[in-house]
PDB file of C-alpha atoms in Angstrom:
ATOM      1  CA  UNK Q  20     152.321 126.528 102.026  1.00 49.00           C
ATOM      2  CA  UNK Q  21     148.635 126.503 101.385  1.00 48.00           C
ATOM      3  CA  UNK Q  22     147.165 129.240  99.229  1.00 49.00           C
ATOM      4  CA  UNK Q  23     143.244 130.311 100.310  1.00 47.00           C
ATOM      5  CA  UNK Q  24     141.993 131.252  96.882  1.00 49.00           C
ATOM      6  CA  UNK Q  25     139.658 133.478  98.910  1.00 46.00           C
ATOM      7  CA  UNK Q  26     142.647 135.642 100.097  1.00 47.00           C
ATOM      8  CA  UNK Q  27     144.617 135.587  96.477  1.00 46.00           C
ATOM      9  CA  UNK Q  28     144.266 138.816  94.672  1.00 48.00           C
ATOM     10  CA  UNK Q  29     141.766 138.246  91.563  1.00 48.00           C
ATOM     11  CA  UNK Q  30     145.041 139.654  89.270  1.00 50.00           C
ATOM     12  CA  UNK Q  31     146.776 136.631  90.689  1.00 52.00           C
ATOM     13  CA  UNK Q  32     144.133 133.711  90.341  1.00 55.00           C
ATOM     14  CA  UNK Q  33     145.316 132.500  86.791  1.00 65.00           C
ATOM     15  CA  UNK Q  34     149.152 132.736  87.576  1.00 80.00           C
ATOM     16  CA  UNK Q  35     151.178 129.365  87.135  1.00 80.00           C
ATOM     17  CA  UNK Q  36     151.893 129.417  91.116  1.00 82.00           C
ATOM     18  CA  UNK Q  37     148.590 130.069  92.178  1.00 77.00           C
ATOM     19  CA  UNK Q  38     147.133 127.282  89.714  1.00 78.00           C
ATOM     20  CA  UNK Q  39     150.225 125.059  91.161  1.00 78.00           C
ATOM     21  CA  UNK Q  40     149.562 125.974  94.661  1.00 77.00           C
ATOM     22  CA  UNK Q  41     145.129 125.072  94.205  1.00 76.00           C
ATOM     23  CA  UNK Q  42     146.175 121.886  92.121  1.00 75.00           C
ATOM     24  CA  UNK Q  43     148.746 120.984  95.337  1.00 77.00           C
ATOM     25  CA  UNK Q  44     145.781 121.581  97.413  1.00 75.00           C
ATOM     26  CA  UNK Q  45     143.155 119.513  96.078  1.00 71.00           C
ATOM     27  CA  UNK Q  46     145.627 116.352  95.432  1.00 67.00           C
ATOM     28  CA  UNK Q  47     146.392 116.757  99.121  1.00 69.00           C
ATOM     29  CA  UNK Q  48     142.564 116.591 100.301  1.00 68.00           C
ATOM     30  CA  UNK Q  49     141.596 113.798  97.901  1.00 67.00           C
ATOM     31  CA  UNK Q  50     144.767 111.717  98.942  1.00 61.00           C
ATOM     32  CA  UNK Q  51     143.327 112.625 102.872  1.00 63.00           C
ATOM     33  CA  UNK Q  52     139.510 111.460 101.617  1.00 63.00           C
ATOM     34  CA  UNK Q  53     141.092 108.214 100.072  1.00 59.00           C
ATOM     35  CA  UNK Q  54     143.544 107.559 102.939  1.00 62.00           C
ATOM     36  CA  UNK Q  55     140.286 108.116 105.497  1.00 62.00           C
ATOM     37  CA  UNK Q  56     138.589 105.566 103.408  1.00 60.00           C
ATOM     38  CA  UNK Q  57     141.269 103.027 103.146  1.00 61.00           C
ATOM     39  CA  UNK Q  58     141.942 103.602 106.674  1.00 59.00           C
ATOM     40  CA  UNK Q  59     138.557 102.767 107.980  1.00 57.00           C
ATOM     41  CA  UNK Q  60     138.082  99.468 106.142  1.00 56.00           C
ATOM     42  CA  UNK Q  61     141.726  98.137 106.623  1.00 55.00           C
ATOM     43  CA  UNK Q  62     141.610  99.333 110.746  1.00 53.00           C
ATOM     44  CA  UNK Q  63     137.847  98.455 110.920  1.00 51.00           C
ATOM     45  CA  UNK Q  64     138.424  94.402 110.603  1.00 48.00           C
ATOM     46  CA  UNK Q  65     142.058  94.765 111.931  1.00 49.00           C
ATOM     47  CA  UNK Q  66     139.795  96.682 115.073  1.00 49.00           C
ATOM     48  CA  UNK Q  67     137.997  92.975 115.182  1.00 49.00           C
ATOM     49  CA  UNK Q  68     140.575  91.511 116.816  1.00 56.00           C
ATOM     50  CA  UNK Q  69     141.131  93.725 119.499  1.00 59.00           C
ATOM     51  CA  UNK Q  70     144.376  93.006 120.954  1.00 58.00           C
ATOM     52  CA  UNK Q  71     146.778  94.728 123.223  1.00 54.00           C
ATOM     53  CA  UNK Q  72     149.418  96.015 121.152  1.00 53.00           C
ATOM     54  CA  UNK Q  73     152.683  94.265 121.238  1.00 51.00           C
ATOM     55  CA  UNK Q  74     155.379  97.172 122.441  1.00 51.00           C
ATOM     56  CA  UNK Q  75     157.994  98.238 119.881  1.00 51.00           C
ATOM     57  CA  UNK Q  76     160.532  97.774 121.802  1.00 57.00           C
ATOM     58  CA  UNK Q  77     163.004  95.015 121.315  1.00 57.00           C
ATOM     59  CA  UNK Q  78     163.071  92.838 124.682  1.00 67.00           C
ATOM     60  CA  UNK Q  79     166.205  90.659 125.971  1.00 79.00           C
ATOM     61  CA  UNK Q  80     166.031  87.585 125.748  1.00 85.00           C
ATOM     62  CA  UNK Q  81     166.251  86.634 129.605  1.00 87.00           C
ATOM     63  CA  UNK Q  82     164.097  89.299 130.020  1.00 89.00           C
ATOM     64  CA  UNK Q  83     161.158  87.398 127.791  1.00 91.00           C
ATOM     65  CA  UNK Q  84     161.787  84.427 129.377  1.00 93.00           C
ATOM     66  CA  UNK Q  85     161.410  85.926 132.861  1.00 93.00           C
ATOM     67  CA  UNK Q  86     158.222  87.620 131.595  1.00 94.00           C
ATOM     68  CA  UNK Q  87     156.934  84.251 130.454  1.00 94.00           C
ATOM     69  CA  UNK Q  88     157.891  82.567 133.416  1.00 95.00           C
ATOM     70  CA  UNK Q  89     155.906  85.274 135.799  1.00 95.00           C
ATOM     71  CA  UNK Q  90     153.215  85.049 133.163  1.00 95.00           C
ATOM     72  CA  UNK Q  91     152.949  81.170 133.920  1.00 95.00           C
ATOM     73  CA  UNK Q  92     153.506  81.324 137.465  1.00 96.00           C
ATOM     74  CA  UNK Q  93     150.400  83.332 137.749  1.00 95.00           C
ATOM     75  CA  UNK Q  94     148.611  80.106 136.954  1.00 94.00           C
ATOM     76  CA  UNK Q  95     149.952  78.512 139.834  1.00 93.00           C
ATOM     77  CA  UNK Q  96     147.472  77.204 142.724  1.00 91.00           C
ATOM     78  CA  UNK Q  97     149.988  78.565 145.669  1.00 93.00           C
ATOM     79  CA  UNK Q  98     149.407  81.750 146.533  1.00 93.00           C
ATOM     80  CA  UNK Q  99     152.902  82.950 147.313  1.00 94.00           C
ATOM     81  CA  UNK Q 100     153.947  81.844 143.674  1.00 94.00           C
ATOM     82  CA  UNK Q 101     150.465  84.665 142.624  1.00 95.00           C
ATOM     83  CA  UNK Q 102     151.920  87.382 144.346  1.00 95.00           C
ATOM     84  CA  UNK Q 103     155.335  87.484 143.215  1.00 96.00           C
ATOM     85  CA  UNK Q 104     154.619  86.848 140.108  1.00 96.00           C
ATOM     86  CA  UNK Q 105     151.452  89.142 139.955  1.00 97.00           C
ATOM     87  CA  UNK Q 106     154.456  92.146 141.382  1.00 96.00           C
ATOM     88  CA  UNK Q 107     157.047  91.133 138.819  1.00 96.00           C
ATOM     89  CA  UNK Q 108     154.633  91.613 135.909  1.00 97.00           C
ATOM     90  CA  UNK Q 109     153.610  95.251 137.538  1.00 97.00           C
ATOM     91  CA  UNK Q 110     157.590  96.098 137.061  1.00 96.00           C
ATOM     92  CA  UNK Q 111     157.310  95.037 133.405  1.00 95.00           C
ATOM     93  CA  UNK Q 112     154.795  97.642 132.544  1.00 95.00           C
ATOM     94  CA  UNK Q 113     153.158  97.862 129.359  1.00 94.00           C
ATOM     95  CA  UNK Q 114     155.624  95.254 128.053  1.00 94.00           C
ATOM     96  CA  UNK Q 115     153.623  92.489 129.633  1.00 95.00           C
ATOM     97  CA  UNK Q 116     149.983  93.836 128.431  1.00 96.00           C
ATOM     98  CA  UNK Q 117     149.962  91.228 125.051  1.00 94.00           C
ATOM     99  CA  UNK Q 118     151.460  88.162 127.416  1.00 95.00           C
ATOM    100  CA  UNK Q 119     148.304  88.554 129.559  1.00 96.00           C
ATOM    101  CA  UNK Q 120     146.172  88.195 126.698  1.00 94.00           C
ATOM    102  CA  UNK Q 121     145.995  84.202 126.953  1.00 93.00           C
ATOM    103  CA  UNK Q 122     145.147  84.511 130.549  1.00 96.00           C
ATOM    104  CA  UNK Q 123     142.655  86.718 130.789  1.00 96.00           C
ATOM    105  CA  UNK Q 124     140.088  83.452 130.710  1.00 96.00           C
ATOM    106  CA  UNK Q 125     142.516  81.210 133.050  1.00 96.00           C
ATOM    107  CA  UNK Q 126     140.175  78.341 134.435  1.00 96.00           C
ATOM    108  CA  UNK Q 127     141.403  79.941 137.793  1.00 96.00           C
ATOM    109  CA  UNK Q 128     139.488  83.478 138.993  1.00 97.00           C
ATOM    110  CA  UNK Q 129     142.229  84.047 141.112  1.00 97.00           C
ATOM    111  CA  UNK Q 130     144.700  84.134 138.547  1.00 97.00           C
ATOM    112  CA  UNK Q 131     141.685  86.051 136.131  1.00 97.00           C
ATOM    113  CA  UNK Q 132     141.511  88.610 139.350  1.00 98.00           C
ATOM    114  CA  UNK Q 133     145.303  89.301 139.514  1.00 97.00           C
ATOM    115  CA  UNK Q 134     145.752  89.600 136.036  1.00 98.00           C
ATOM    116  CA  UNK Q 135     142.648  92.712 136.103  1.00 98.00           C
ATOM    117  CA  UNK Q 136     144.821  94.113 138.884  1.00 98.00           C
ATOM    118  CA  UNK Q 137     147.924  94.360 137.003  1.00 98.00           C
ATOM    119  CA  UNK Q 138     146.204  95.895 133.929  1.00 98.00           C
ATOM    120  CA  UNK Q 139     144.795  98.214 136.269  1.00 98.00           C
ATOM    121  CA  UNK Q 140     148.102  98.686 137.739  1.00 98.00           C
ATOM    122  CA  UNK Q 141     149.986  99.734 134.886  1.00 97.00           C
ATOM    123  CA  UNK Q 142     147.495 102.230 133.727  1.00 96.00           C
ATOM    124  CA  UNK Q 143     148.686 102.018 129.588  1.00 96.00           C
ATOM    125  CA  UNK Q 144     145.106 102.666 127.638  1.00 95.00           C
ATOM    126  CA  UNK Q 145     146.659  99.945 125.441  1.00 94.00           C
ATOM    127  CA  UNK Q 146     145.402  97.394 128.352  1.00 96.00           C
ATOM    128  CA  UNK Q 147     141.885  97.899 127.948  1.00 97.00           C
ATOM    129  CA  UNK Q 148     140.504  95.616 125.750  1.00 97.00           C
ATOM    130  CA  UNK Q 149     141.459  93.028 127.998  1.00 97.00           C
ATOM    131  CA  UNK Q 150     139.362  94.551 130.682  1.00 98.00           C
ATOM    132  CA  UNK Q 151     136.707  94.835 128.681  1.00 98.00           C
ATOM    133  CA  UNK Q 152     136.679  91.322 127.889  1.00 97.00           C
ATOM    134  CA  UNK Q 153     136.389  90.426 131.656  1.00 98.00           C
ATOM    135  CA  UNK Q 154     133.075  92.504 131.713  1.00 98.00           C
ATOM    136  CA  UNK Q 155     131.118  89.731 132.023  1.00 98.00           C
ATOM    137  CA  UNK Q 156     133.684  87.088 133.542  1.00 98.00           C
ATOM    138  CA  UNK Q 157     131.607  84.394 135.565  1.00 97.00           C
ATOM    139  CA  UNK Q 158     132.989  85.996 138.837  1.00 98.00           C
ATOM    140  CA  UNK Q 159     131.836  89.072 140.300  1.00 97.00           C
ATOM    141  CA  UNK Q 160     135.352  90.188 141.417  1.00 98.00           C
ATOM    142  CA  UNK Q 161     136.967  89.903 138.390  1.00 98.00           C
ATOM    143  CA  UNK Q 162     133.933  91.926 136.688  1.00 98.00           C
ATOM    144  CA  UNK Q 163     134.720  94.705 139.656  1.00 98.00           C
ATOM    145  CA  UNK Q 164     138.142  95.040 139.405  1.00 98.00           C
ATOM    146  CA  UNK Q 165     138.440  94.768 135.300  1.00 98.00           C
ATOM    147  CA  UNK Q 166     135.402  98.230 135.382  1.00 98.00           C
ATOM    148  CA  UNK Q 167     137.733  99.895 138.286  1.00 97.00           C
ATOM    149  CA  UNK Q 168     140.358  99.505 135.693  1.00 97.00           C
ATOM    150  CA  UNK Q 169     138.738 100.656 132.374  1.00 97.00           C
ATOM    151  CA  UNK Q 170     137.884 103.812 134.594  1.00 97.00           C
ATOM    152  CA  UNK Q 171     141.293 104.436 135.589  1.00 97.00           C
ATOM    153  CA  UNK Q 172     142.591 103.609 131.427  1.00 96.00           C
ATOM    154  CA  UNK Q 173     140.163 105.147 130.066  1.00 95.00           C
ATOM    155  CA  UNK Q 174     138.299 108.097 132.318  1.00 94.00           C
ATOM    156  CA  UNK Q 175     136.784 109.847 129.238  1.00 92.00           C
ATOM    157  CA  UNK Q 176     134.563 106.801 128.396  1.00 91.00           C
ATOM    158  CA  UNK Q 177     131.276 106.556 131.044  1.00 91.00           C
ATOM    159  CA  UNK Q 178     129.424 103.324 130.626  1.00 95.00           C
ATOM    160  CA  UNK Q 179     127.020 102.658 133.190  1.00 95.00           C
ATOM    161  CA  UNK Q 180     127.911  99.216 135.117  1.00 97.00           C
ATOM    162  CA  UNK Q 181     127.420  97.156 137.849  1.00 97.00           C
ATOM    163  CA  UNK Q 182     129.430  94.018 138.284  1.00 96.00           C
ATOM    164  CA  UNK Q 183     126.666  92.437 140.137  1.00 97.00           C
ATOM    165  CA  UNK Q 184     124.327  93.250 137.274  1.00 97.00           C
ATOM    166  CA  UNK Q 185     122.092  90.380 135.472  1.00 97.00           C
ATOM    167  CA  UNK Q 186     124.072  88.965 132.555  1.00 97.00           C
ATOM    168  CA  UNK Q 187     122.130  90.813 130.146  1.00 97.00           C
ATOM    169  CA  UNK Q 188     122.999  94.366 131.381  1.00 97.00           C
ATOM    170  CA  UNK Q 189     126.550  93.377 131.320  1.00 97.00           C
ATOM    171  CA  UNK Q 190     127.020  92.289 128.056  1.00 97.00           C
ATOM    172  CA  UNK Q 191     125.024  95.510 126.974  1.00 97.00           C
ATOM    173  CA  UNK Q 192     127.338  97.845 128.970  1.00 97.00           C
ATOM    174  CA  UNK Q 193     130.488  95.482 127.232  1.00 97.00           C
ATOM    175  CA  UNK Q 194     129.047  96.031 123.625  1.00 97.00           C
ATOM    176  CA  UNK Q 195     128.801  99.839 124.727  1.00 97.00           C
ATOM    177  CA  UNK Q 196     133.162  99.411 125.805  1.00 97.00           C
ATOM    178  CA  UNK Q 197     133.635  97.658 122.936  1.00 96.00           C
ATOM    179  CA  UNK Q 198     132.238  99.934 120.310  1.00 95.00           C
ATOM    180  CA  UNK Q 199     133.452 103.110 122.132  1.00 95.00           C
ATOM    181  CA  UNK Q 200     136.593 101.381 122.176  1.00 94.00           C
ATOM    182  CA  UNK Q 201     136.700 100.780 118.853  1.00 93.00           C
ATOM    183  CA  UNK Q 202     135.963 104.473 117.866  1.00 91.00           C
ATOM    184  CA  UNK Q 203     139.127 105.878 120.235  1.00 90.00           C
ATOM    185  CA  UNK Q 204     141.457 103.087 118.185  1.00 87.00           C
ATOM    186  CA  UNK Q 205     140.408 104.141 114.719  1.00 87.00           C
ATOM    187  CA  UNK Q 206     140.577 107.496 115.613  1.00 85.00           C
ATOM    188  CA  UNK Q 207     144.443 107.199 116.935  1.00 81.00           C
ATOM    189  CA  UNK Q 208     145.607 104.893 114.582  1.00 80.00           C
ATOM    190  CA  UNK Q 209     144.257 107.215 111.572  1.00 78.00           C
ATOM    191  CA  UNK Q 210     146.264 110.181 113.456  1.00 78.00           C
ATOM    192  CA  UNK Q 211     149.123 108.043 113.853  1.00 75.00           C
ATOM    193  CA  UNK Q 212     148.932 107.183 109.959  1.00 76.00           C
ATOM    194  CA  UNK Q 213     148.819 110.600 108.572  1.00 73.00           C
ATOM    195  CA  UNK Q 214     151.316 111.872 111.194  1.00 74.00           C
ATOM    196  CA  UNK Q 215     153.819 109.378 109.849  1.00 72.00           C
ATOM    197  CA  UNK Q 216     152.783 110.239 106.255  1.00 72.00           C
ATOM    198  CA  UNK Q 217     153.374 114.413 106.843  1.00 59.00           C
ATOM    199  CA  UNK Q 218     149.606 114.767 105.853  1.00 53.00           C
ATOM    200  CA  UNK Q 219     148.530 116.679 108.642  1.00 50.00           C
TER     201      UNK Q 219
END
């Protein structure tokens, strides 16, 4: 337990507990200061890449190759080939968010617009950078349907936008995701760190 030197009797302040319990204290806040520190620099470049994360959880193997089958039949030209693959990934949920990553700038908008849809679909935060990377994709639905889903991931974050918007608003308004973006991962992965450290 914490001891508030304000609220320890002045006949107690030079006892060996009290001096054990202030000494405790400060180590604790200058181990916080240096973790903050250490934190900031090592999730700031880490932050660069801006990734979806890639889920804990240990996948079968059929089920990966399913998942990478869906993923590549969303590439396909025939529409009926799209859509079930566009509903499989849905049932894969967050799972599926760091597979979409290489597709996110398929040559095909169709395949760019389903993949938006899907992010929006399964509604995991985690999804958002690859949103705001379609921001300023060269077609107007994907730009629509990748801002309908940043406002569904992440509803606390209002950045004016409009997908039919000259270039040079866009990129402004996906400089303003990014770096708001950036703050909300720092942020969690700093409480995630000290959580797992008993710090807090």
């Amino acid at each position: 337990a914490m001891i508030d030197p304000v609220d320890t009797p002045a006949n107690d302040v030079g006892t060996p507990e009290v001096e054990d319990a202030l000494r405790e204290q400060l180590k604790r806040e200058i181990l916080h200061e240096l973790l903050d520190e250490l934190l900031d620099r090592r999730l700031g470049s880490a932050l660069g890449e801006r990734r979806a994360p890639i889920s804990d959880e240990v996948m079968d193997s059929d089920l990966l190759l399913e998942l990478q089958t869906a993923v590549a039949e969303l590439g396909r030209q025939r529409t009926q080939f799209r859509v079930r693959a566009e509903r499989k990934l849905k049932t894969f949920g967050s799972a599926a968010l760091p597979y979409l990553e290489p597709i996110v700038t398929h040559p095909f908008e169709l395949t760019r617009r389903a993949v938006q849809r899907i992010v929006r679909d399964i509604g995991d935060p985690a999804g958002a950078p690859l949103s705001i990377a379609a921001l300023i994709d060269s077609d107007s639905y994907v730009r629509q349907i990748a801002h309908e889903s940043l406002r569904k991931l992440l509803p606390e974050i209002v950045v004016p936008y409009a997908a039919d918007a000259p270039q040079q608003k866009l990129v402004r308004a996906q400089n303003e995701y990014w770096m708001l973006w950036d703050e909300i991962s720092l942020e969690a992965a700093k409480a995630s760190v000290l959580e797992k450290l008993s710090l807090r």
